[in-house]
């Protein structure tokens, strides 16, 4: 009894913070989604009108689908890259791991927008990549889909999210001793099989966290789509943000969209976790 | 002096009309260097200050409005000399002062700086936000040019609710290496020769208005649903030629400077100056048949402003010719005070045609860009415009 009371006391600060910064705002958002807004004023009540709009508008469904595809593509590129980098840091160059980590993380010290503009400089019609490809005569005309497209959103998000995904995977992998891998090798588990049956299950929590970070941040981002998405790059984050600004804001619709996106993301994250568990059990 | 593109980077998701945000700091130091002696003289002008305040100023001044219009650089000496500390809140969209006022900000706002269409909407809707001004406390406002004296969008029931600070228009800005000019009509941008060459600002009102005008609708701010639908349908013909909807006018300039597009629709003459600093030559022009629209930002005082004496003194200072010229130069805009014209350098003066604001009335008064807040019979309101623009973006 004494122990459980002590545990409750210890958990209290964390739970309080969680309640203040997550549960309460989310509850407010949920309540708003059933209200109406006229002339900048919120009118309490209960209407499912906004959810109806979300589900009945085919353009919204298209945006949700595009968001999921781009975010999934981003996460599926980011996580393996972060995994490989972590592997190299932990098992190939362990003595240089800290240095490599710092080099990768140093990009995060520059501002988010600066990094986005840097990607514009790289991917632009007259950007570094096109200039280099033309210089080496690999292409004769600039590749236009590199910027202001869904590809540019994914490429930029991958670049932005790798450092964030690296941390949880490397953190998990740093607890794995090289001896484990050597023993696995002695027992005949090598190459991809070793990763699938030994290493990935051991760092699964880190991979799951990295996927969650990558997928959720990519799905919720509205700055990258705005700056690099072009005319067909609207994502769910943009839809939501648009409802909270301008001369005709619609907070309840924005709240409904946010709740729906949240539900979709949670479902996908749970599905991914289940899938990874199944695969690593084989 | 800061790097203009660095400022562009920092401009991020500001509203399309928020041209000031981009420029905050770009020319601030230069403007103060140029207008410094005059500003210092204005800042110490006790008679003028006392006329505006009764001599009871000092302490805090709460400002909410576009970044740059708080005049932190231009009014620095005035504020220091009078012991006033400005507490600024910068807005990204025009509606933010009203939202803040209605969500606990009442009694905490002094000066509101916003655009004419928002001010017109607030006053016509009878929304409580601005208090009527006592113009005897802003003696420098006597120097306002004809179009800005008793500006129609700031006047209700014979009372004035604001004083115009700056103004400008939204022309097309283009790369003369690629184009000799712009077509006569906005609808002409649907031509395939413009594919991959256009950049529009993500602005529901400006673009819809320009296209409606191009389609021959005499007052685009008062369209029926059918007219709005037809306008969006027409705009969709141009969409394949547009590379991106930029987050702001600063971002639009950046797209031009990087060469990712060569024509900015609904741009800003000052983008030419910004690009010039990066060695990129741009020109501006409006479609000969359709023209463009004009904007103006004004200072107002919030209902229940806690530091009203400071607010009047500040506004009066900013209406002095030197301060008005300095802020217009810093923000790449037109001046509103007659005497400020003499203070401008040729380049800044040449950005706009001042003959159109010399006399009362004129296009700034007659041209309404923003639709009604709510539907008025067959006339569709703002919400439907925003939805139509969203459909256009997603379509």
XYZ file of C-alpha atoms in Angstrom, chain A:
282
model
C 0.000 0.000 0.000
C 2.792 2.329 0.946
C 4.522 1.502 -2.326
C 1.493 2.185 -4.485
C 0.943 5.523 -2.741
C 4.561 6.426 -3.395
C 4.222 5.390 -7.017
C 1.110 7.526 -7.382
C 2.958 10.503 -5.908
C 5.850 9.949 -8.289
C 3.527 9.654 -11.253
C 1.547 12.748 -10.325
C 3.829 15.363 -11.972
C 3.989 13.395 -15.201
C 0.274 12.724 -15.270
C -0.448 16.377 -14.488
C 1.719 17.561 -17.339
C 0.136 15.006 -19.653
C -3.321 16.174 -18.614
C -2.519 19.885 -18.943
C -0.693 19.731 -22.235
C -2.446 16.859 -23.964
C -5.726 15.633 -22.500
C -7.269 19.041 -21.765
C -6.363 20.636 -25.135
C -7.511 17.518 -26.951
C -10.768 17.543 -25.011
C -11.321 21.196 -25.907
C -10.656 20.341 -29.550
C -13.140 17.480 -29.352
C -15.793 19.714 -27.782
C -15.223 22.438 -30.403
C -15.775 19.909 -33.156
C -19.441 19.685 -32.149
C -19.980 23.463 -31.898
C -20.622 26.021 -34.604
C -18.879 29.286 -35.426
C -20.566 32.328 -36.876
C -18.798 35.670 -37.391
C -15.737 34.689 -35.385
C -17.967 33.651 -32.458
C -18.158 30.103 -31.146
C -21.673 28.854 -30.451
C -21.875 25.944 -27.997
C -24.182 23.130 -28.978
C -24.069 19.696 -30.499
C -23.928 19.138 -34.224
C -22.393 16.407 -36.318
C -22.445 18.715 -39.335
C -18.664 19.133 -39.431
C -17.953 15.413 -39.245
C -20.524 14.954 -41.978
C -18.628 17.516 -44.068
C -15.357 15.718 -43.422
C -16.729 12.318 -44.427
C -18.921 13.470 -47.307
C -16.411 15.728 -49.056
C -14.528 13.659 -51.583
C -11.761 16.269 -51.866
C -11.029 15.843 -48.134
C -10.812 12.088 -48.583
C -8.334 12.608 -51.407
C -6.229 14.857 -49.182
C -6.321 12.318 -46.331
C -5.249 9.578 -48.713
C -2.429 11.713 -50.128
C -1.335 12.596 -46.606
C -1.207 8.952 -45.562
C 0.696 7.947 -48.701
C 3.257 10.746 -48.393
C 3.672 10.227 -44.637
C 3.929 6.446 -45.020
C 6.440 6.789 -47.845
C 8.440 9.228 -45.732
C 8.434 6.984 -42.666
C 9.280 3.899 -44.705
C 12.332 5.680 -46.121
C 13.362 7.411 -42.908
C 13.256 4.382 -40.594
C 15.531 2.075 -42.674
C 18.004 4.919 -43.215
C 18.033 5.683 -39.496
C 18.391 1.956 -38.764
C 21.354 1.602 -41.142
C 23.005 4.712 -39.733
C 22.512 3.400 -36.203
C 23.983 0.043 -37.204
C 27.022 1.719 -38.730
C 27.483 3.864 -35.639
C 27.071 1.001 -33.195
C 28.795 -1.901 -34.912
C 30.949 -0.618 -37.787
C 32.510 2.518 -36.308
C 31.685 2.253 -32.589
C 34.587 4.464 -31.571
C 33.304 7.232 -33.853
C 29.639 6.809 -32.907
C 29.414 10.010 -30.881
C 31.122 12.008 -33.575
C 28.819 10.633 -36.266
C 25.780 11.283 -34.089
C 26.843 14.875 -33.518
C 27.449 15.415 -37.234
C 23.956 14.152 -38.034
C 22.300 16.052 -35.219
C 24.081 19.307 -35.984
C 21.678 19.896 -38.865
C 18.943 20.244 -36.282
C 20.641 23.272 -34.801
C 19.658 25.292 -37.845
C 16.070 26.483 -37.896
C 13.282 24.391 -39.343
C 12.494 27.000 -41.981
C 16.128 27.463 -42.886
C 16.375 23.743 -43.574
C 13.228 23.860 -45.694
C 14.652 26.753 -47.702
C 17.900 24.807 -48.023
C 15.933 21.994 -49.644
C 14.375 24.537 -51.989
C 17.885 25.561 -52.945
C 18.791 21.949 -53.600
C 15.632 20.869 -55.426
C 14.744 24.034 -57.358
C 14.513 24.343 -61.127
C 17.827 26.192 -60.996
C 18.850 24.448 -57.779
C 21.999 22.558 -56.860
C 20.768 19.146 -57.967
C 19.511 20.218 -61.382
C 22.586 22.380 -61.936
C 24.877 19.472 -61.079
C 22.971 17.014 -63.287
C 23.076 19.439 -66.193
C 26.742 20.187 -65.551
C 27.619 16.493 -65.741
C 25.405 16.152 -68.818
C 23.176 13.586 -67.179
C 20.166 15.684 -68.149
C 19.724 18.533 -70.608
C 16.615 20.186 -69.126
C 15.911 20.733 -65.413
C 13.822 18.037 -63.748
C 10.716 19.951 -62.743
C 9.074 17.421 -60.447
C 11.921 17.765 -57.954
C 10.264 20.858 -56.534
C 6.633 21.781 -55.879
C 5.395 18.199 -55.985
C 4.544 15.373 -53.614
C 8.040 14.041 -54.287
C 9.630 17.217 -52.993
C 7.480 16.988 -49.854
C 8.631 13.428 -49.213
C 12.296 14.139 -49.994
C 12.335 17.187 -47.714
C 10.528 15.424 -44.904
C 12.983 12.535 -45.136
C 15.862 14.981 -44.824
C 14.246 16.742 -41.904
C 13.179 13.642 -39.998
C 16.223 11.378 -40.230
C 17.968 12.974 -37.225
C 14.801 12.593 -35.139
C 14.297 8.964 -36.148
C 17.932 8.152 -35.546
C 17.809 8.954 -31.843
C 15.355 6.267 -30.639
C 16.804 3.557 -32.892
C 20.372 4.297 -31.921
C 19.340 4.502 -28.297
C 17.851 0.996 -28.511
C 20.760 -0.344 -30.532
C 23.360 1.033 -28.164
C 22.084 -1.510 -25.605
C 22.812 -4.406 -27.963
C 26.222 -5.953 -27.507
C 28.252 -7.014 -30.528
C 28.534 -10.403 -28.793
C 24.864 -11.031 -29.507
C 25.441 -10.631 -33.208
C 28.582 -12.786 -33.135
C 26.730 -15.560 -31.328
C 23.901 -15.302 -33.852
C 26.473 -15.504 -36.634
C 28.102 -18.579 -35.096
C 24.687 -20.217 -35.007
C 24.158 -19.543 -38.686
C 22.113 -16.368 -38.581
C 23.750 -13.943 -40.945
C 22.904 -11.062 -43.231
C 19.267 -10.084 -43.554
C 18.155 -13.068 -41.455
C 20.270 -11.853 -38.545
C 18.646 -8.444 -38.755
C 15.131 -9.886 -39.051
C 15.365 -12.475 -36.334
C 17.881 -10.979 -33.900
C 18.611 -7.284 -34.184
C 15.273 -5.853 -35.277
C 13.315 -7.619 -32.488
C 15.869 -6.333 -29.982
C 15.529 -2.721 -31.158
C 11.835 -2.927 -31.979
C 10.794 -0.293 -29.410
C 13.231 2.133 -30.975
C 12.004 1.333 -34.489
C 8.393 1.734 -33.424
C 9.144 5.095 -31.849
C 11.099 6.214 -34.901
C 8.232 5.191 -37.164
C 5.725 6.975 -34.970
C 7.816 10.138 -34.915
C 8.395 10.089 -38.666
C 4.896 9.144 -39.689
C 3.030 11.431 -37.323
C 5.257 14.451 -37.902
C 5.122 13.928 -41.658
C 1.353 13.502 -41.655
C 0.822 16.563 -39.495
C 3.290 18.879 -41.180
C 1.814 21.817 -43.038
C 4.910 23.955 -43.533
C 6.759 21.648 -45.924
C 3.672 21.092 -48.115
C 3.109 24.845 -48.158
C 6.675 25.682 -49.096
C 7.452 22.740 -51.381
C 4.189 21.040 -52.220
C 3.147 23.136 -55.185
C -0.434 23.430 -56.312
C -1.247 19.766 -55.743
C 0.578 19.297 -52.474
C -2.163 20.163 -50.002
C -1.997 17.792 -47.028
C -4.209 17.267 -44.002
C -2.163 19.713 -41.926
C -2.900 22.471 -44.450
C -6.603 21.680 -44.434
C -6.668 21.954 -40.657
C -4.511 25.093 -40.468
C -6.680 26.842 -43.064
C -9.726 26.493 -40.821
C -8.093 28.441 -38.014
C -7.107 31.564 -39.933
C -8.395 34.142 -42.367
C -11.545 36.194 -42.482
C -13.860 33.193 -42.412
C -12.338 30.789 -39.912
C -14.164 27.573 -39.067
C -12.631 26.227 -35.893
C -15.246 23.467 -35.444
C -14.510 22.089 -38.922
C -10.787 22.378 -38.213
C -11.295 20.527 -34.933
C -13.301 17.780 -36.666
C -10.585 17.382 -39.280
C -7.929 17.221 -36.564
C -9.832 14.566 -34.598
C -10.330 12.476 -37.747
C -6.661 12.746 -38.697
C -5.664 11.794 -35.165
C -7.903 8.718 -35.258
C -6.470 7.660 -38.617
C -2.890 8.117 -37.412
C -3.493 6.110 -34.249
C -5.066 3.296 -36.272
C -2.157 3.220 -38.712
C 0.425 3.312 -35.935
C -1.275 0.397 -34.169
C -1.473 -1.512 -37.439
C 2.215 -0.915 -38.104
C 3.164 -2.161 -34.652
C 1.101 -5.306 -35.153
C 2.682 -5.892 -38.535
C 6.223 -5.489 -37.199
C 5.489 -7.926 -34.367
C 4.114 -10.472 -36.837
C 7.086 -10.128 -39.195
C 9.684 -10.453 -36.486
C 7.901 -13.481 -35.057
C 8.231 -15.415 -38.343
